[in-house]
Amino acid sequence: MTTKKDKAVGIIGIGSYVPARAVTNKDMEAIVETSDEWISERTGIKCRHFVAEDEHTSDIATRAAERALKDANLTADDIDLIVVATATPDMLFPSTACLVQHNLNAGKAAAYDLSAGCSGFMYSIATASQFIKTGLYKYILVIGAETLSRLMDFTDRNTCVLFGDGAGAVVLGEVPEGYGILGVHLGSDGGGGPLLSLPAGGTRIPASEESVKNRLHYIHMEGNEVFKFAVKVMGEAAVKALDHAGMQSSEVEWLIPHQANIRIIQSAAKRLKMPMEKVIVNVDRYGNTSSASIPIALEEAIHDGRIKSGQTVVMVGFGAGLTWASTVIRWHHK
Ligand code: UT7
């Protein structure tokens, strides 16, 4: 019996969308008791963007997807599947991916959401790429999109200064042998779930006067504990994806970590012995956009020419679940 060799799968188009409204640390000072100094020193964040009243996760996901399709020289008709990674879907159901499928008029596309917190984009890449590897699908849109501003407690300074809204999208397709996704690592620790959660609004605590009064419809986070987890897991996860690819960190040109906190990013770089010049950072401009942070950073670095064809990029994220995920890609420019 002959075995068919897996196809090489990579990113063949990329786009991002960040809403227009920029909110600086000074603006946050008017909302909660905080300071530009505290936020800058502890997190590296200077600014974040929030959606407009009439802008929803599916809208910004659609904008990013349109840009990715254009970049790939494809139309919505070409797309076989849409996967949206989000922790802030428009609704519990239907999925945000189905709303995007309708917005794009992607007639033949299947669609589903994937929930893995800030690791969602990496989980989605790993999952979606299998459909192309096996030959079932040809082109897949993977989108990380979040409107965290809608679910932030603006009376809680521990969380509301950290997050921002945005979306990043890629089109996955076949690439020449030796390019594209070379290694993947995914992990989870459900025991750490309570450290970062949105407790109410699901079936465990449906909306009630009590749940609203207790502010259970907002993001809750034990920041310190998540910080310790992130510092430990980021470097480890990146090394595991490199192991899977049969590579060392010395062979990597670029590191794209989840943009949560500059101190977490610096510790991951140190663990991988990578100088900060090789690390893509935009947490200062967008804050933590959860599943959108890695594709937005990747898009910027591709389109401003930092990442070049043939270079190796490690992307690594962590987040609610708890989850972590990493991917090694060799960039292929059409
Ligand atoms: O995508 C995954 C999502 N989550 C994360 O990535 C978050 C990971 N965690 C972190 O980034 C950090 O733990 C934080 C930025 C959340 C907090 O930084 P920290 O250095 O761990 O500070 P802390 O929690 O130990 O708080 C230090 C102090 C506290 O005051 P006291 O108790 O020492 O008097 C806080 O009340 O800073 C205070 N504080 C603030 N002060 C001004 C907390 N938030 C603020 C604020 N402005 N916004």
Coordinates of C-alpha atoms and ligand atoms in Angstrom, one line a residue:
M1 CA 0.0 0.0 0.0
T2 CA 1.4 3.4 -0.9
T3 CA 1.0 6.2 1.7
K4 CA 0.2 9.6 0.4
K5 CA 2.7 12.3 1.7
D6 CA 1.1 15.1 3.7
K7 CA 0.9 18.4 1.9
A8 CA 3.0 21.3 3.2
V9 CA 0.6 24.0 4.6
G10 CA 1.4 27.6 5.3
I11 CA 0.0 31.1 5.4
I12 CA -0.7 32.4 1.9
G13 CA -2.4 35.7 2.8
I14 CA -2.7 37.8 5.9
G15 CA -4.6 40.9 7.1
S16 CA -5.5 42.7 10.3
Y17 CA -7.9 45.2 11.5
V18 CA -7.7 47.4 14.6
P19 CA -10.6 49.7 15.4
A20 CA -10.1 53.4 15.0
R21 CA -10.7 54.5 18.6
A22 CA -7.3 54.7 20.4
V23 CA -7.4 54.9 24.2
T24 CA -4.2 56.0 25.9
N25 CA -3.0 55.3 29.4
K26 CA -3.9 59.0 30.1
D27 CA -7.4 58.3 28.9
M28 CA -7.5 55.3 31.3
E29 CA -6.5 57.6 34.2
A30 CA -9.9 59.3 33.8
I31 CA -11.7 55.9 34.1
V32 CA -10.0 54.1 37.0
E33 CA -7.4 55.0 39.7
T34 CA -4.3 54.2 37.7
S35 CA -1.3 56.0 36.1
D36 CA 0.5 56.0 32.8
E37 CA 3.6 55.3 34.8
W38 CA 2.2 52.1 36.5
I39 CA 0.7 50.7 33.3
S40 CA 3.9 51.4 31.3
E41 CA 6.3 50.0 33.9
R42 CA 4.3 46.9 34.8
T43 CA 3.0 46.0 31.4
G44 CA 4.7 48.0 28.6
I45 CA 1.2 49.1 27.3
K46 CA 0.8 52.7 26.2
C47 CA -2.3 52.5 24.2
R48 CA -5.1 50.2 23.1
H49 CA -8.0 50.4 20.7
F50 CA -11.7 49.9 21.5
V51 CA -14.5 49.2 19.0
A52 CA -17.3 51.7 18.3
E53 CA -20.7 51.1 19.7
D54 CA -22.0 49.5 16.5
E55 CA -18.9 47.4 15.9
H56 CA -18.9 43.8 16.9
T57 CA -16.4 40.9 17.0
S58 CA -17.9 39.5 13.7
D59 CA -17.5 42.9 12.0
I60 CA -13.8 43.3 12.8
A61 CA -13.2 39.6 12.0
T62 CA -14.8 40.3 8.6
R63 CA -12.6 43.4 8.0
A64 CA -9.4 41.4 8.8
A65 CA -10.6 38.4 6.6
E66 CA -11.3 40.7 3.6
R67 CA -7.7 42.0 3.9
A68 CA -6.3 38.5 4.1
L69 CA -8.3 37.3 1.1
K70 CA -7.0 40.3 -0.9
D71 CA -3.5 39.6 0.2
A72 CA -3.9 36.0 -1.0
N73 CA -5.4 37.1 -4.3
L74 CA -8.5 35.0 -3.5
T75 CA -12.2 35.7 -3.1
A76 CA -14.6 34.5 -0.5
D77 CA -15.9 31.9 -3.0
D78 CA -12.5 30.1 -2.8
I79 CA -12.8 29.5 0.9
D80 CA -13.6 26.0 2.1
L81 CA -13.7 26.6 5.9
I82 CA -13.7 29.6 8.3
V83 CA -12.4 29.1 11.8
V84 CA -12.7 32.0 14.3
A85 CA -10.7 31.9 17.5
T86 CA -12.4 34.2 20.0
A87 CA -13.1 34.5 23.7
T88 CA -15.5 37.3 23.0
P89 CA -18.0 36.0 20.4
D90 CA -21.0 38.1 19.3
M91 CA -23.3 35.6 21.0
L92 CA -23.1 32.1 22.6
F93 CA -24.6 30.9 19.4
P94 CA -24.7 31.1 16.4
S95 CA -20.9 31.0 16.1
T96 CA -19.0 34.2 15.1
A97 CA -17.5 32.1 12.3
C98 CA -21.0 31.7 10.8
L99 CA -21.7 35.4 11.1
V100 CA -18.4 36.1 9.2
Q101 CA -19.3 33.4 6.6
H102 CA -22.5 35.3 6.0
N103 CA -20.8 38.8 5.9
L104 CA -18.2 37.5 3.4
N105 CA -20.8 35.6 1.4
A106 CA -18.5 32.7 1.5
G107 CA -21.1 30.3 0.0
K108 CA -19.3 27.0 0.1
A109 CA -17.4 27.5 3.5
A110 CA -18.0 25.5 6.6
A111 CA -17.6 27.6 9.7
Y112 CA -16.9 27.1 13.4
D113 CA -15.5 28.9 16.4
L114 CA -12.6 27.6 18.5
S115 CA -12.3 28.5 22.2
A116 CA -8.8 28.4 23.6
G117 CA -8.5 31.9 25.1
C118 CA -5.4 33.9 24.0
S119 CA -4.0 30.7 22.6
G120 CA -6.9 30.4 20.2
F121 CA -5.2 31.6 17.0
M122 CA -2.4 29.0 17.4
Y123 CA -4.9 26.3 18.3
S124 CA -6.9 27.2 15.2
I125 CA -3.9 27.2 12.9
A126 CA -2.9 23.7 14.2
T127 CA -6.4 22.4 13.8
A128 CA -7.4 24.0 10.4
S129 CA -4.1 23.0 8.8
Q130 CA -4.9 19.3 9.2
F131 CA -7.8 19.7 6.7
I132 CA -5.4 20.9 4.0
K133 CA -2.7 18.4 4.9
T134 CA -5.0 15.6 4.2
G135 CA -6.3 17.1 1.0
L136 CA -9.9 17.6 2.2
Y137 CA -9.8 21.4 1.8
K138 CA -7.7 23.8 -0.2
Y139 CA -8.2 27.2 1.3
I140 CA -9.1 28.0 4.9
L141 CA -9.6 31.4 6.7
V142 CA -8.3 31.4 10.3
I143 CA -9.2 34.5 12.2
G144 CA -8.4 35.7 15.7
A145 CA -10.9 38.4 16.7
E146 CA -11.7 40.0 20.0
T147 CA -13.8 42.9 21.5
L148 CA -12.5 42.5 25.0
S149 CA -13.6 46.1 25.8
R150 CA -17.2 44.9 25.9
L151 CA -16.5 42.4 28.7
M152 CA -14.0 44.4 30.8
D153 CA -14.9 45.6 34.2
F154 CA -14.1 49.3 34.1
T155 CA -14.2 49.5 37.9
D156 CA -11.4 46.9 38.2
R157 CA -8.0 48.5 37.6
N158 CA -6.3 45.1 37.8
T159 CA -7.8 44.1 34.5
C160 CA -9.3 47.0 32.5
V161 CA -6.0 48.6 31.7
L162 CA -4.6 45.5 30.0
F163 CA -6.9 44.6 27.1
G164 CA -7.7 46.0 23.7
D165 CA -9.8 45.1 20.7
G166 CA -8.6 43.9 17.3
A167 CA -8.6 41.1 14.7
G168 CA -6.0 39.3 12.6
A169 CA -6.7 36.8 9.8
V170 CA -4.8 34.4 7.6
V171 CA -5.6 32.3 4.6
L172 CA -4.0 28.8 4.9
G173 CA -3.1 26.9 1.8
E174 CA -0.6 24.6 0.3
V175 CA 3.0 25.9 0.1
P176 CA 6.2 24.4 -1.4
E177 CA 7.8 21.6 0.5
G178 CA 10.0 22.8 3.4
Y179 CA 7.9 26.0 3.9
G180 CA 4.9 26.7 6.1
I181 CA 4.1 25.0 9.4
L182 CA 7.1 23.0 10.5
G183 CA 6.2 22.3 14.1
V184 CA 3.3 22.6 16.5
H185 CA 2.8 22.2 20.3
L186 CA -0.5 22.5 22.1
G187 CA -1.1 22.2 25.8
S188 CA -3.7 22.8 28.5
D189 CA -4.2 22.7 32.3
G190 CA -7.9 22.9 33.1
G191 CA -7.1 23.0 36.8
G192 CA -6.0 26.6 36.3
G193 CA -9.3 27.7 34.7
P194 CA -10.5 29.9 37.6
L195 CA -7.4 32.0 37.3
L196 CA -8.8 33.7 34.1
S197 CA -12.5 33.4 33.4
L198 CA -15.8 35.0 32.6
P199 CA -17.9 33.3 35.2
A200 CA -21.5 34.1 34.2
G201 CA -23.7 34.1 31.0
G202 CA -23.2 30.5 30.2
T203 CA -25.3 27.6 31.6
R204 CA -23.6 27.4 35.0
I205 CA -24.5 30.9 36.0
P206 CA -27.2 32.2 33.6
A207 CA -27.9 35.9 33.7
S208 CA -29.8 37.0 36.8
E209 CA -30.1 40.1 38.9
E210 CA -27.7 38.5 41.3
S211 CA -25.0 37.7 38.6
V212 CA -25.2 41.2 37.3
K213 CA -25.0 42.7 40.8
N214 CA -21.9 40.5 41.6
R215 CA -20.2 41.7 38.3
L216 CA -19.9 38.1 37.1
H217 CA -20.4 39.0 33.5
Y218 CA -16.9 40.6 33.3
I219 CA -13.4 39.2 32.9
H220 CA -12.0 37.9 36.2
M221 CA -8.3 37.3 36.5
E222 CA -5.7 36.5 39.2
G223 CA -3.0 38.5 37.4
N224 CA -0.1 37.4 39.5
E225 CA -0.8 33.7 39.1
V226 CA -1.4 34.1 35.3
F227 CA 1.9 36.0 35.1
K228 CA 3.9 33.2 36.8
F229 CA 2.2 30.6 34.6
A230 CA 3.0 32.6 31.5
V231 CA 6.6 33.1 32.3
K232 CA 7.0 29.3 32.9
V233 CA 5.1 28.1 29.9
M234 CA 6.1 30.5 27.1
G235 CA 9.7 29.4 26.7
E236 CA 8.8 25.7 27.3
A237 CA 6.1 25.7 24.7
A238 CA 8.3 27.4 22.1
V239 CA 11.0 24.8 22.7
K240 CA 8.5 21.9 22.3
A241 CA 7.3 23.2 18.9
L242 CA 11.0 23.6 17.8
D243 CA 11.6 20.0 19.0
H244 CA 8.7 18.9 16.8
A245 CA 10.2 20.8 13.9
G246 CA 13.6 19.2 14.7
M247 CA 15.1 22.7 15.2
Q248 CA 17.0 24.8 17.7
S249 CA 16.2 28.3 18.8
S250 CA 19.5 29.4 17.3
E251 CA 18.0 28.7 13.9
V252 CA 15.0 31.0 14.4
E253 CA 15.0 34.5 12.9
W254 CA 11.9 35.8 14.7
L255 CA 9.9 35.2 17.8
I256 CA 6.3 36.4 18.0
P257 CA 5.0 36.0 21.5
H258 CA 1.4 36.6 22.6
Q259 CA 1.3 40.4 23.4
A260 CA 0.2 40.4 27.0
N261 CA 2.9 42.0 29.0
I262 CA 6.4 43.2 28.0
R263 CA 7.9 41.5 31.0
I264 CA 6.5 38.1 30.0
I265 CA 7.7 38.7 26.4
Q266 CA 11.2 39.5 27.7
S267 CA 11.4 36.4 29.9
A268 CA 10.3 34.2 26.9
A269 CA 13.0 35.8 24.8
K270 CA 15.6 35.2 27.5
R271 CA 14.6 31.5 27.9
L272 CA 15.0 31.1 24.1
K273 CA 18.3 33.1 24.2
M274 CA 16.9 35.4 21.6
P275 CA 17.8 39.1 21.7
M276 CA 14.9 41.5 21.8
E277 CA 15.8 42.8 18.3
K278 CA 14.5 39.4 17.0
V279 CA 11.2 39.7 18.9
I280 CA 8.1 41.3 17.4
V281 CA 6.5 43.6 19.9
N282 CA 3.4 45.8 19.6
V283 CA 1.9 45.4 23.1
D284 CA 2.7 49.1 23.6
R285 CA 0.2 50.1 20.8
Y286 CA -2.6 47.6 21.2
G287 CA -2.4 46.1 24.7
N288 CA -3.5 42.5 25.0
T289 CA -5.9 41.6 22.2
S290 CA -6.0 37.9 23.2
S291 CA -6.4 35.6 20.2
A292 CA -5.8 38.5 17.8
S293 CA -2.4 39.6 19.2
I294 CA -0.2 37.1 17.3
P295 CA -1.8 37.5 13.9
I296 CA -1.8 41.3 14.2
A297 CA 1.9 41.3 15.1
L298 CA 2.7 38.8 12.3
E299 CA 0.8 40.9 9.8
E300 CA 2.7 44.1 10.7
A301 CA 6.1 42.3 10.6
I302 CA 5.3 40.7 7.2
H303 CA 4.0 43.9 5.6
D304 CA 6.7 46.2 6.9
G305 CA 9.3 43.8 5.5
R306 CA 10.9 42.6 8.7
I307 CA 10.0 39.0 8.1
K308 CA 11.4 37.8 4.8
S309 CA 10.7 34.8 2.7
G310 CA 12.6 31.7 3.9
Q311 CA 13.0 33.0 7.5
T312 CA 11.8 30.9 10.4
V313 CA 9.3 32.3 12.9
V314 CA 8.2 30.9 16.2
M315 CA 4.8 32.0 17.5
V316 CA 3.9 31.2 21.1
G317 CA 0.8 32.0 23.2
F318 CA -0.8 31.3 26.5
G319 CA -4.2 32.1 28.0
A320 CA -7.5 31.2 29.5
G321 CA -8.2 27.5 29.9
L322 CA -5.4 27.5 30.9
T323 CA -3.9 26.8 27.5
W324 CA -0.7 27.3 25.7
A325 CA 0.3 26.8 22.1
S326 CA 3.3 27.3 19.8
T327 CA 3.9 27.0 16.1
V328 CA 7.1 27.1 14.0
I329 CA 6.7 28.4 10.4
R330 CA 9.1 29.0 7.6
W331 CA 7.7 32.1 5.8
H332 CA 7.0 31.7 2.1
H333 CA 6.4 34.7 0.0
K334 CA 4.5 34.2 -3.2
Ligands
UT7_1 O1 -3.5 36.9 27.9 C1 -3.5 36.4 29.2 C2 -4.1 37.4 30.1 N1 -3.4 37.8 31.3 C3 -2.2 38.3 31.4 O2 -1.4 38.2 30.6 C4 -1.9 38.9 32.7 C5 -0.6 38.4 33.3 N2 -0.3 39.2 34.5 C6 0.2 40.5 34.5 O3 0.5 40.9 33.4 C7 0.6 41.2 35.8 O4 0.4 40.3 36.8 C8 -0.3 42.4 36.0 C9 0.1 43.5 35.0 C10 -1.8 42.1 35.9 C11 -0.1 43.0 37.4 O5 1.3 43.3 37.6 P1 2.1 42.8 38.9 O6 3.4 43.4 38.8 O7 1.9 41.3 39.0 O8 1.3 43.6 40.0 P2 0.4 43.1 41.2 O9 -0.8 42.4 40.8 O10 1.3 42.4 42.1 O11 -0.1 44.5 41.9 C12 0.8 45.4 42.4 C13 0.1 46.6 43.0 C14 -1.1 46.3 43.8 O12 -1.1 47.2 44.9 P3 -0.7 46.8 46.4 O13 -1.6 45.7 46.7 O14 0.7 46.4 46.2 O15 -0.9 48.1 47.1 C15 -2.3 46.6 42.9 O16 -3.4 47.0 43.6 O17 -0.4 47.4 41.9 C16 -1.8 47.7 42.1 N3 -2.4 47.8 40.8 C17 -2.5 49.0 40.1 N4 -2.0 50.2 40.4 C18 -2.3 51.2 39.4 C19 -3.0 46.8 40.1 N5 -3.5 47.4 38.9 C20 -3.2 48.7 38.9 C21 -3.4 49.7 38.0 N6 -2.9 51.0 38.3 N7 -4.0 49.5 36.8

